[in-house]
Coordinates of C-alpha atoms in Angstrom, one line a residue:
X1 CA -0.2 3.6 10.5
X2 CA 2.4 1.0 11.7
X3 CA 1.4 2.4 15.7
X4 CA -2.4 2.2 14.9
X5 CA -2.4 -1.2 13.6
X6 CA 0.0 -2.9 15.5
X7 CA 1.7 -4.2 12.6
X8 CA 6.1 -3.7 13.0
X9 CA 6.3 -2.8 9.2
X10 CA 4.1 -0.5 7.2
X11 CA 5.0 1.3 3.9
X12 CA 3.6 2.3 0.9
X13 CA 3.7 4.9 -2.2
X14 CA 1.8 7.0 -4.8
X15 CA 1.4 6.6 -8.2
X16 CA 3.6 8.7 -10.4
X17 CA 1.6 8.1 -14.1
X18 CA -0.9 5.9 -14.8
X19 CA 1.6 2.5 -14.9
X20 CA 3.2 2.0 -11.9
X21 CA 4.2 3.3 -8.2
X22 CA 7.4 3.3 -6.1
X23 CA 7.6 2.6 -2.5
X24 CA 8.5 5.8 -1.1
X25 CA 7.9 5.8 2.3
X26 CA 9.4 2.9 4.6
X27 CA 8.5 2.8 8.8
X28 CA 10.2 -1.0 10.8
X29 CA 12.1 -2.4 7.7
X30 CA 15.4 -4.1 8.0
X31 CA 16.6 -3.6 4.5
X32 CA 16.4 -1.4 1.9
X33 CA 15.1 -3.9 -0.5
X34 CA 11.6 -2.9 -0.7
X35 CA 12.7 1.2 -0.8
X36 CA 11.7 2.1 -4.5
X37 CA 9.9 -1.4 -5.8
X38 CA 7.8 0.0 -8.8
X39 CA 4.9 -1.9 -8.6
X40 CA 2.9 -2.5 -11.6
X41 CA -1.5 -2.5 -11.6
X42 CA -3.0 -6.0 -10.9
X43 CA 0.8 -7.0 -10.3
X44 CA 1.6 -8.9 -6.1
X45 CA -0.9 -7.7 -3.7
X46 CA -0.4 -4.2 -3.7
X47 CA -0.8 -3.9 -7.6
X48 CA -3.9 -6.0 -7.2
X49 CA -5.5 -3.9 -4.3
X50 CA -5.0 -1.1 -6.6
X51 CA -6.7 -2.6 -9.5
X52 CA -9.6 -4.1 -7.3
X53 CA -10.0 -0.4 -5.3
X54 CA -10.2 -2.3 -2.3
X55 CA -8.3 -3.7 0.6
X56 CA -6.4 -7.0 0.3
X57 CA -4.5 -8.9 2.6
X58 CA -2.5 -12.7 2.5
X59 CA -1.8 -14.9 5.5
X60 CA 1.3 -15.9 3.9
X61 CA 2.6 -13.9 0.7
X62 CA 5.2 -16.5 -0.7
X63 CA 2.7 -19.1 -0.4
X64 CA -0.4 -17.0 -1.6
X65 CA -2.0 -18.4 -4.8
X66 CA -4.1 -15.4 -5.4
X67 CA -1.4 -12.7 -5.9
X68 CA 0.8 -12.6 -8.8
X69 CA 4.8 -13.2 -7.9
X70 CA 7.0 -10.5 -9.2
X71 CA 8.4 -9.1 -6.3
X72 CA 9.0 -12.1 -4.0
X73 CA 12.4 -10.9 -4.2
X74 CA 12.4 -7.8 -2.7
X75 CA 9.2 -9.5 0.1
X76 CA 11.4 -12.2 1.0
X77 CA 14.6 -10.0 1.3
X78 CA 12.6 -7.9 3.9
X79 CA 11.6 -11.3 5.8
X80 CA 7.7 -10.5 5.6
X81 CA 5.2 -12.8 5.5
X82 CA 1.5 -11.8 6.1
X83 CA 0.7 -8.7 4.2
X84 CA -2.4 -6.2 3.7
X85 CA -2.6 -3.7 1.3
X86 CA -4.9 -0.9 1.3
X87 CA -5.9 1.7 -2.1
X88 CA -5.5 5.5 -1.4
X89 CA -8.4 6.5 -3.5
X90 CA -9.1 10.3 -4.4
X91 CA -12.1 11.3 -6.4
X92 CA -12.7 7.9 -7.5
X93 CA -9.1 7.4 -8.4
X94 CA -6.8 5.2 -6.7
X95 CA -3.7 7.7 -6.2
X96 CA -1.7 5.2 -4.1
X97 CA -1.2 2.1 -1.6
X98 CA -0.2 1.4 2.1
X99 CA 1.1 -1.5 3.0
X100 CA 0.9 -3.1 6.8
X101 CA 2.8 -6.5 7.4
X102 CA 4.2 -9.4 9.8
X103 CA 7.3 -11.4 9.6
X104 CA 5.4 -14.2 10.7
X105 CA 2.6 -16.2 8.3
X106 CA -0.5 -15.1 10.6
X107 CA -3.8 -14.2 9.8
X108 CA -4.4 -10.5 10.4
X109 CA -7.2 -10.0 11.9
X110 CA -10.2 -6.6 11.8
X111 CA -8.0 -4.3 14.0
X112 CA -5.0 -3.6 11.9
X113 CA -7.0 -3.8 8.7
X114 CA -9.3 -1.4 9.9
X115 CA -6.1 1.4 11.1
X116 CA -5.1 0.6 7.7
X117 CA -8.0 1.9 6.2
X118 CA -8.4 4.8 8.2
X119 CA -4.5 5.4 7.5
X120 CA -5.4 5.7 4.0
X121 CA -8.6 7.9 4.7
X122 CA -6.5 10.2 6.3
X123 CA -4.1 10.3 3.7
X124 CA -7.0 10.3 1.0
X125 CA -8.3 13.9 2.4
X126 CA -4.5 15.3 2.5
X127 CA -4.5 14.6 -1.0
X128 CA -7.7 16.0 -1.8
X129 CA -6.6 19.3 0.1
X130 CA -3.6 19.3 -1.6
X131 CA -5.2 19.0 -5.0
X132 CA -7.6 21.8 -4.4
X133 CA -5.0 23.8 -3.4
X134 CA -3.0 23.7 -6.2
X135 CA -6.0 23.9 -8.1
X136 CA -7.3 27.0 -6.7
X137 CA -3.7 28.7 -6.6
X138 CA -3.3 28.2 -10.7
X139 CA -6.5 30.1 -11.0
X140 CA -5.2 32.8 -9.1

C-alpha cells in the first residue's frame, strides 16, 4: 500500500471483537508509538472510517475538527500530519482499517486514496478466502 500510494507511512489493523482494533502492522514509521494503539469505533479518523464504512482522510490531523482526539499522542509522537483511513469490509462487515499518511499537513489527493482503496480490496478478498476456508475445513 505505502509503494502504491506514494504515501512514506502506511499501517493499519483488524478488529479483534466487536470494540476496538490494534495497529498491527507498521511500514515507514519512526517510532513505535503507533504499534498496538487500540482504536475504539467512531473514535480519531480511523475509528470514524470504520463506523462511517467509508474512506476518510484529514489535511491536517491535529488541527482536524471533524475527528475525535484520543490518540493525538501517539499521531503526534509519529510526526504525521495528513492522514486517510480506509475500512476493510468483508460481507458487509467492516473487519479492519489501513491507514496511509504524510508528515507534512497536505491535501492528499485521488491517487493515494484510490491505492488505498484497492489495498484494502485486496486485503478484503484474502479475508474472505480465508473465512471460507476455515469454514469449509470445520465442516470436514
Amino acid at each position: 500500500m505505502r509503494r502504491d500510494c506514494g504515501l512514506p507511512v502506511a499501517f493499519g489493523g483488524l478488529f479483534a471483537g466487536p470494540r476496538q482494533f490494534r495497529i498491527s502492522e507498521l511500514a515507514g514509521t519512526e517510532s513505535g508509538a503507533l504499534g498496538g494503539l487500540a482504536i475504539r469505533p467512531g473514535t480519531g479518523l480511523g475509528g470514524k472510517a470504520a463506523t462511517l464504512s467509508r474512506p476518510l482522510s484529514v489535511t491536517d490531523y491535529h488541527a482536524s475538527r471533524v475527528i475525535s482526539h484520543e490518540y493525538d499522542a501517539a499521531v503526534a509522537a509519529e510526526g504525521l500530519r495528513s492522514i486517510l483511513a480506509v475500512p476493510v469490509v468483508v460481507r458487509g462487515r467492516v473487519r479492519g482499517v489501513l491507514y496511509g499518511a504524510l508528515r507534512q499537513p497536505l491535501a492528499l489527493g485521488d491517487r493515494p486514496l484510490s491505492a488505498a482503496v484497492e489495498a484494502a480490496r485486496d486485503l478484503e478478498q484474502a479475508l474472505a478466502v480465508r473465512d471460507e476456508t476455515r469454514r469449509l475445513l470445520a465442516m470436514a
